[in-house]
CSV table of C-alpha atoms in Angstrom, one decimal:
chain,number,residue,atom,x,y,z
A,388,UNK,CA,18.8,-4.1,-4.2
A,389,UNK,CA,15.9,-4.5,-6.6
A,390,UNK,CA,13.8,-7.7,-6.3
A,391,UNK,CA,11.6,-9.8,-8.5
A,392,UNK,CA,9.6,-12.4,-6.5
A,393,UNK,CA,8.2,-15.2,-8.6
A,394,UNK,CA,5.4,-16.4,-6.4
A,395,UNK,CA,2.8,-15.2,-3.9
A,396,UNK,CA,-0.8,-16.2,-3.1
A,397,UNK,CA,-1.9,-12.7,-2.2
A,398,UNK,CA,-4.8,-12.5,-4.7
A,399,UNK,CA,-6.4,-15.6,-3.2
A,400,UNK,CA,-6.0,-14.0,0.3
A,401,UNK,CA,-7.6,-10.8,-0.9
A,402,UNK,CA,-10.5,-12.8,-2.4
A,403,UNK,CA,-11.1,-14.5,1.0
A,404,UNK,CA,-10.7,-11.4,3.1
A,405,UNK,CA,-13.0,-9.2,1.0
A,406,UNK,CA,-12.4,-6.0,3.0
A,407,UNK,CA,-8.7,-5.9,2.3
A,408,UNK,CA,-6.7,-4.7,-0.7
A,409,UNK,CA,-3.1,-4.3,-1.7
A,410,UNK,CA,-2.8,-1.1,0.3
A,411,UNK,CA,-4.6,-2.3,3.5
A,412,UNK,CA,-3.7,-6.0,3.6
A,413,UNK,CA,-2.5,-7.3,7.0
A,414,UNK,CA,-0.9,-10.3,5.3
A,415,UNK,CA,2.7,-10.9,4.2
A,416,UNK,CA,2.4,-8.5,1.2
A,417,UNK,CA,1.0,-5.0,0.9
A,418,UNK,CA,2.1,-1.9,-1.1
A,419,UNK,CA,4.2,-0.4,1.7
A,420,UNK,CA,6.1,-3.6,2.3
A,421,UNK,CA,6.8,-3.9,-1.5
A,422,UNK,CA,8.2,-0.3,-1.5
A,423,UNK,CA,10.3,-0.9,1.6
A,424,UNK,CA,11.7,-4.1,0.0
A,425,UNK,CA,12.6,-2.3,-3.2
A,426,UNK,CA,10.5,-4.7,-5.2
A,427,UNK,CA,10.8,-4.2,-8.9
A,428,UNK,CA,8.1,-6.8,-9.8
A,429,UNK,CA,5.8,-9.0,-7.8
A,430,UNK,CA,4.4,-12.1,-9.6
A,431,UNK,CA,0.8,-12.6,-8.4
A,432,UNK,CA,-0.5,-16.2,-8.8
A,433,UNK,CA,-4.2,-17.0,-9.5
A,434,UNK,CA,-4.9,-20.1,-7.3
A,435,UNK,CA,-8.2,-21.6,-6.5
A,436,UNK,CA,-8.7,-24.3,-3.8
A,437,UNK,CA,-10.7,-26.5,-6.2
A,438,UNK,CA,-10.9,-29.5,-3.8
A,439,UNK,CA,-11.8,-27.4,-0.7
A,440,UNK,CA,-14.8,-25.5,-2.1
A,441,UNK,CA,-18.2,-25.8,-0.3
A,442,UNK,CA,-20.0,-23.2,-2.4
A,443,UNK,CA,-20.9,-24.7,-5.8
A,444,UNK,CA,-22.5,-21.6,-7.2
A,445,UNK,CA,-19.6,-21.0,-9.6
A,446,UNK,CA,-17.8,-23.3,-12.0
A,447,UNK,CA,-14.0,-23.8,-11.5
A,448,UNK,CA,-13.3,-21.5,-14.5
A,449,UNK,CA,-15.7,-18.9,-13.2
A,450,UNK,CA,-13.8,-18.9,-9.9
A,451,UNK,CA,-10.5,-18.5,-11.8
A,452,UNK,CA,-12.0,-15.6,-13.7
A,453,UNK,CA,-13.1,-13.9,-10.5
A,454,UNK,CA,-9.5,-14.0,-9.2
A,455,UNK,CA,-8.3,-12.5,-12.5
A,456,UNK,CA,-10.8,-9.7,-12.0
A,457,UNK,CA,-9.4,-9.0,-8.5
A,458,UNK,CA,-5.9,-8.8,-10.0
A,459,UNK,CA,-7.1,-6.3,-12.6
A,460,UNK,CA,-9.0,-4.3,-10.0
A,461,UNK,CA,-6.0,-4.0,-7.6
A,462,UNK,CA,-3.9,-2.6,-10.4
A,463,UNK,CA,-6.6,-0.1,-11.5
A,464,UNK,CA,-7.3,1.0,-8.0
A,465,UNK,CA,-3.6,1.7,-7.3
A,466,UNK,CA,-3.9,4.8,-9.5
A,467,UNK,CA,-0.5,4.2,-11.2
A,468,UNK,CA,1.4,3.1,-8.1
A,469,UNK,CA,1.3,-0.5,-9.3
A,470,UNK,CA,1.6,-1.2,-13.1
A,471,UNK,CA,1.0,-4.4,-15.0
A,472,UNK,CA,4.0,-5.9,-16.7
A,473,UNK,CA,3.7,-8.5,-19.4
A,474,UNK,CA,7.5,-9.0,-20.0
A,475,UNK,CA,10.9,-7.9,-19.1
A,476,UNK,CA,10.7,-4.8,-21.2
A,477,UNK,CA,7.6,-3.7,-19.2
A,478,UNK,CA,9.4,-4.3,-15.9
A,479,UNK,CA,12.3,-2.1,-16.9
A,480,UNK,CA,9.9,0.6,-18.2
A,481,UNK,CA,8.0,0.5,-14.9
A,482,UNK,CA,11.2,0.8,-12.8
A,483,UNK,CA,10.0,3.9,-11.0
A,484,UNK,CA,6.9,2.1,-9.8
A,485,UNK,CA,6.1,-1.5,-8.8
A,486,UNK,CA,5.3,-4.0,-11.5
A,487,UNK,CA,2.7,-6.7,-11.1
A,488,UNK,CA,2.9,-9.8,-13.3
A,489,UNK,CA,0.1,-12.3,-13.7
A,490,UNK,CA,0.9,-16.0,-13.1
A,491,UNK,CA,-1.3,-19.1,-12.7
A,492,UNK,CA,-0.9,-21.8,-10.1
A,493,UNK,CA,-2.6,-25.0,-11.2
A,494,UNK,CA,-4.9,-25.4,-14.2
A,495,UNK,CA,-7.7,-27.3,-12.5
A,496,UNK,CA,-9.9,-24.3,-13.4
A,497,UNK,CA,-9.6,-25.1,-17.1
A,498,UNK,CA,-12.0,-28.0,-16.6
A,499,UNK,CA,-10.2,-29.9,-19.3
A,500,UNK,CA,-11.5,-27.6,-22.0
A,501,UNK,CA,-9.2,-26.1,-24.6
A,502,UNK,CA,-11.6,-23.2,-25.1
A,503,UNK,CA,-10.9,-22.2,-21.5
A,504,UNK,CA,-7.2,-22.5,-22.1
A,505,UNK,CA,-7.6,-20.1,-25.0
A,506,UNK,CA,-9.5,-17.6,-22.9
A,507,UNK,CA,-6.8,-17.9,-20.2
A,508,UNK,CA,-4.1,-17.1,-22.8
A,509,UNK,CA,-6.0,-13.9,-23.7
A,510,UNK,CA,-5.4,-12.7,-20.2
A,511,UNK,CA,-1.6,-12.8,-21.0
A,512,UNK,CA,-0.2,-14.6,-18.0
A,513,UNK,CA,3.5,-14.9,-18.2
A,514,UNK,CA,3.9,-18.1,-16.1
A,515,UNK,CA,1.6,-21.0,-15.5
A,516,UNK,CA,1.9,-24.3,-13.6
A,517,UNK,CA,-0.1,-27.4,-14.6
A,518,UNK,CA,-1.0,-28.7,-11.2
A,519,UNK,CA,-1.2,-27.8,-7.5
A,520,UNK,CA,-1.3,-30.8,-5.1
A,521,UNK,CA,-4.1,-32.7,-6.9
A,522,UNK,CA,-4.3,-34.7,-10.1
A,523,UNK,CA,-6.2,-32.9,-12.8
A,524,UNK,CA,-7.0,-33.2,-16.5
A,525,UNK,CA,-3.4,-32.2,-17.4
A,526,UNK,CA,-1.0,-34.0,-15.1
A,527,UNK,CA,-0.2,-35.5,-11.7
A,528,UNK,CA,1.2,-33.6,-8.7
A,529,UNK,CA,4.2,-34.3,-6.5
A,530,UNK,CA,3.4,-37.2,-4.2
A,531,UNK,CA,4.7,-39.5,-1.6
A,532,UNK,CA,3.4,-42.3,-3.8
A,533,UNK,CA,6.3,-43.3,-6.1
A,534,UNK,CA,3.9,-44.6,-8.7
A,535,UNK,CA,2.1,-41.3,-9.0
A,536,UNK,CA,5.4,-39.4,-8.8
A,537,UNK,CA,6.7,-41.3,-11.9
A,538,UNK,CA,3.7,-40.4,-14.0
A,539,UNK,CA,4.1,-37.8,-16.7
A,540,UNK,CA,1.7,-35.4,-18.5
A,541,UNK,CA,-1.7,-36.4,-19.8
A,542,UNK,CA,-2.7,-35.7,-23.4
A,543,UNK,CA,-4.4,-32.4,-22.5
A,544,UNK,CA,-1.3,-31.4,-20.6
A,545,UNK,CA,0.8,-31.8,-23.8
A,546,UNK,CA,-1.9,-29.9,-25.7
A,547,UNK,CA,-1.8,-27.0,-23.3
A,548,UNK,CA,2.1,-26.9,-23.4
A,549,UNK,CA,2.0,-26.6,-27.2
A,550,UNK,CA,-0.4,-23.7,-26.7
A,551,UNK,CA,1.8,-22.0,-24.1
A,552,UNK,CA,4.8,-22.4,-26.3
A,553,UNK,CA,3.0,-20.5,-29.1
A,554,UNK,CA,1.9,-17.8,-26.6
A,555,UNK,CA,5.3,-17.5,-24.9
A,556,UNK,CA,3.9,-18.6,-21.5
A,557,UNK,CA,6.6,-20.1,-19.3
A,558,UNK,CA,5.7,-23.5,-17.8
A,559,UNK,CA,6.1,-23.7,-14.0
A,560,UNK,CA,7.1,-27.1,-12.7
A,561,UNK,CA,6.7,-26.4,-8.9
A,562,UNK,CA,4.1,-28.9,-7.5
A,563,UNK,CA,4.5,-31.2,-10.5
A,564,UNK,CA,5.3,-34.9,-10.4
A,565,UNK,CA,8.8,-36.0,-11.3
A,566,UNK,CA,7.6,-37.6,-14.6
A,567,UNK,CA,5.7,-34.4,-15.4
A,568,UNK,CA,8.9,-32.3,-14.8
A,569,UNK,CA,10.8,-34.3,-17.4
A,570,UNK,CA,8.0,-34.0,-19.9
A,571,UNK,CA,8.1,-30.2,-19.5
A,572,UNK,CA,11.8,-30.1,-19.8
A,573,UNK,CA,11.5,-32.0,-23.1
A,574,UNK,CA,8.4,-30.3,-24.5
A,575,UNK,CA,8.1,-26.7,-23.1
A,576,UNK,CA,10.0,-23.9,-24.7
A,577,UNK,CA,10.7,-22.2,-21.3
A,578,UNK,CA,10.6,-23.8,-17.9
A,579,UNK,CA,10.8,-22.4,-14.4
A,580,UNK,CA,10.3,-23.7,-10.8
A,581,UNK,CA,8.8,-20.6,-9.3
A,582,UNK,CA,8.8,-21.7,-5.6
A,583,UNK,CA,10.8,-24.8,-4.9
A,584,UNK,CA,14.0,-25.7,-2.9
A,585,UNK,CA,16.6,-28.5,-3.0
A,586,UNK,CA,15.5,-32.1,-2.4
A,587,UNK,CA,19.1,-33.1,-1.6
A,588,UNK,CA,18.9,-30.8,1.5
A,589,UNK,CA,15.3,-31.4,2.4
A,590,UNK,CA,13.9,-34.6,1.0
A,591,UNK,CA,10.3,-33.7,0.1
A,592,UNK,CA,8.7,-34.1,-3.3
A,593,UNK,CA,8.0,-30.3,-3.6
A,594,UNK,CA,11.8,-29.8,-3.9
A,595,UNK,CA,14.0,-30.5,-6.9
A,596,UNK,CA,16.7,-33.1,-7.2
A,597,UNK,CA,20.1,-32.1,-8.3
A,598,UNK,CA,19.5,-33.6,-11.7
A,599,UNK,CA,16.4,-31.4,-12.0
A,600,UNK,CA,18.3,-28.2,-11.0
A,601,UNK,CA,20.9,-29.0,-13.6
A,602,UNK,CA,18.3,-29.6,-16.3
A,603,UNK,CA,16.6,-26.3,-15.5
A,604,UNK,CA,20.0,-24.5,-15.6
A,605,UNK,CA,20.8,-26.1,-18.9
A,606,UNK,CA,17.5,-25.0,-20.3
A,607,UNK,CA,18.0,-21.4,-19.1
A,608,UNK,CA,15.4,-21.7,-16.3
A,609,UNK,CA,15.5,-20.6,-12.7
A,610,UNK,CA,14.5,-21.9,-9.3
A,611,UNK,CA,12.7,-19.5,-7.0
A,612,UNK,CA,13.8,-20.1,-3.4
A,613,UNK,CA,10.7,-21.0,-1.4
A,614,UNK,CA,10.5,-19.6,2.2
A,615,UNK,CA,8.2,-22.4,3.5
A,616,UNK,CA,9.7,-24.0,6.5
A,617,UNK,CA,8.8,-27.6,5.6
A,618,UNK,CA,10.7,-27.2,2.3
A,619,UNK,CA,13.7,-25.6,4.0
A,620,UNK,CA,14.2,-28.0,6.9
A,621,UNK,CA,13.0,-31.4,8.1
A,622,UNK,CA,13.2,-30.6,11.8
A,623,UNK,CA,9.4,-29.9,12.1
A,624,UNK,CA,10.0,-26.6,13.8
A,625,UNK,CA,7.6,-24.7,11.5
A,626,UNK,CA,10.2,-22.0,11.6
A,627,UNK,CA,11.5,-20.5,8.3
A,628,UNK,CA,15.1,-19.5,9.0
A,629,UNK,CA,17.6,-17.5,7.0
A,630,UNK,CA,20.3,-20.0,7.9
A,631,UNK,CA,18.4,-22.8,6.2
A,632,UNK,CA,17.7,-20.6,3.2
A,633,UNK,CA,21.5,-20.0,2.8
A,634,UNK,CA,22.1,-23.8,2.9
A,635,UNK,CA,19.7,-24.3,0.0
A,636,UNK,CA,21.0,-21.4,-2.0
A,637,UNK,CA,24.6,-22.5,-1.7
A,638,UNK,CA,23.7,-26.0,-2.7
A,639,UNK,CA,21.7,-24.9,-5.7
A,640,UNK,CA,24.6,-22.5,-6.6
A,641,UNK,CA,27.1,-25.4,-6.5
A,642,UNK,CA,24.8,-27.7,-8.6
A,643,UNK,CA,23.3,-25.4,-11.1
A,644,UNK,CA,25.5,-22.3,-11.1
A,645,UNK,CA,24.6,-18.7,-10.3
A,646,UNK,CA,22.3,-18.3,-13.3
A,647,UNK,CA,19.7,-20.7,-11.9
A,648,UNK,CA,19.1,-18.8,-8.6
A,649,UNK,CA,15.9,-16.8,-8.0
A,650,UNK,CA,13.3,-15.9,-5.4
A,651,UNK,CA,9.9,-17.4,-5.0
A,652,UNK,CA,8.8,-16.5,-1.5
A,653,UNK,CA,5.3,-18.1,-1.5
A,654,UNK,CA,4.2,-15.2,0.7
A,655,UNK,CA,0.5,-15.3,1.8
A,656,UNK,CA,0.6,-19.0,1.0
A,657,UNK,CA,2.7,-20.2,3.9
A,658,UNK,CA,2.4,-20.2,7.6
A,659,UNK,CA,4.6,-20.8,10.7
A,660,UNK,CA,7.2,-18.5,12.1
A,661,UNK,CA,9.0,-16.7,9.3
A,662,UNK,CA,12.3,-14.9,9.8
A,663,UNK,CA,11.6,-13.2,6.4
A,664,UNK,CA,7.9,-12.5,6.8
A,665,UNK,CA,7.3,-10.0,4.0
A,666,UNK,CA,9.0,-8.3,1.1
A,667,UNK,CA,10.2,-5.5,3.4
A,668,UNK,CA,12.7,-8.0,4.8
A,669,UNK,CA,14.4,-8.8,1.5
A,670,UNK,CA,17.3,-6.5,2.4
A,671,UNK,CA,17.9,-8.6,5.5
A,672,UNK,CA,18.2,-11.8,3.4
A,673,UNK,CA,20.5,-9.9,1.0
A,674,UNK,CA,22.9,-9.0,3.8
A,675,UNK,CA,22.9,-12.5,5.2
A,676,UNK,CA,23.7,-14.0,1.7
A,677,UNK,CA,26.6,-11.5,1.4
A,678,UNK,CA,27.9,-12.5,4.9
A,679,UNK,CA,27.7,-16.1,3.8
A,680,UNK,CA,30.1,-15.4,1.0
A,681,UNK,CA,28.0,-14.8,-2.1
A,682,UNK,CA,29.2,-11.9,-4.2
A,683,UNK,CA,27.2,-8.8,-5.0
A,684,UNK,CA,26.9,-9.9,-8.6
A,685,UNK,CA,25.6,-13.4,-7.7
A,686,UNK,CA,23.0,-11.9,-5.3
A,687,UNK,CA,22.0,-9.4,-7.9
A,688,UNK,CA,21.4,-12.3,-10.4
A,689,UNK,CA,19.3,-14.2,-7.8
A,690,UNK,CA,17.3,-11.1,-6.8
A,691,UNK,CA,16.3,-10.0,-10.3
A,692,UNK,CA,18.7,-10.3,-13.2
A,693,UNK,CA,18.2,-14.1,-13.8
A,694,UNK,CA,14.5,-13.6,-13.9
A,695,UNK,CA,14.7,-10.7,-16.3
A,696,UNK,CA,16.8,-12.8,-18.6
A,697,UNK,CA,14.2,-15.6,-18.5
A,698,UNK,CA,11.4,-13.2,-19.1
């Protein structure tokens, strides 16, 4: 079955490895694994570890730009085996190859400047989240601190959302505070949670409450199932298991309906023991979902049709 995966951190991994590319990568994602997994489109996030940098030779926006250049280079060097997709129409047109879609994880790199946001829009990302795990000029992240969790978007966050609405960029609420989530639901034209699970099943702030899942469903958004063990289970095993994925999928299906389901693996951004450790294993998850009672049409929606609709 064809697959669209809403989130991976492969571009950051390639920037850190230097000697690897999408054809030689030893990480979760490489070209051969994408082919084996029948991946229709892989969303590649640009993410910079702004608060872990020791080299100050580049500004945050320069670092973000360098990741964008790696994304473009990987597509160019693939010699047509990987093609860029800007929307659903492109993904369908590229069906005989693998599509790569640009997304942004956290807008710390904008440095609070609208001119940087305008430049970022010129790159034509399709999805962008406002925060990662730190407060920035736009918003507050998910947190164990209830006071922080309740805070909404900052003025620059609202300004950027208006810009994204005009550019048809979908706002990603994964990593965002609860207050920020509801601001996005109210102000953004399109909203997605690219890589989050159910908070009712695993009570961590990175996951979504039932009310959030319903709100996303009502707005036409989707929730990409995250394969990270700490979001799938609270047993501290550091094992990402298919059985736990199925529990989350069934719960989100019951809460938000089959149109809210999607995949957001977080490959190359998660560790631990992964039962699904690369896109080549997507067929194994498909078989398990079918055995768990999900119909072919529901799995098909989760694997690519819901995301195509949103795009």
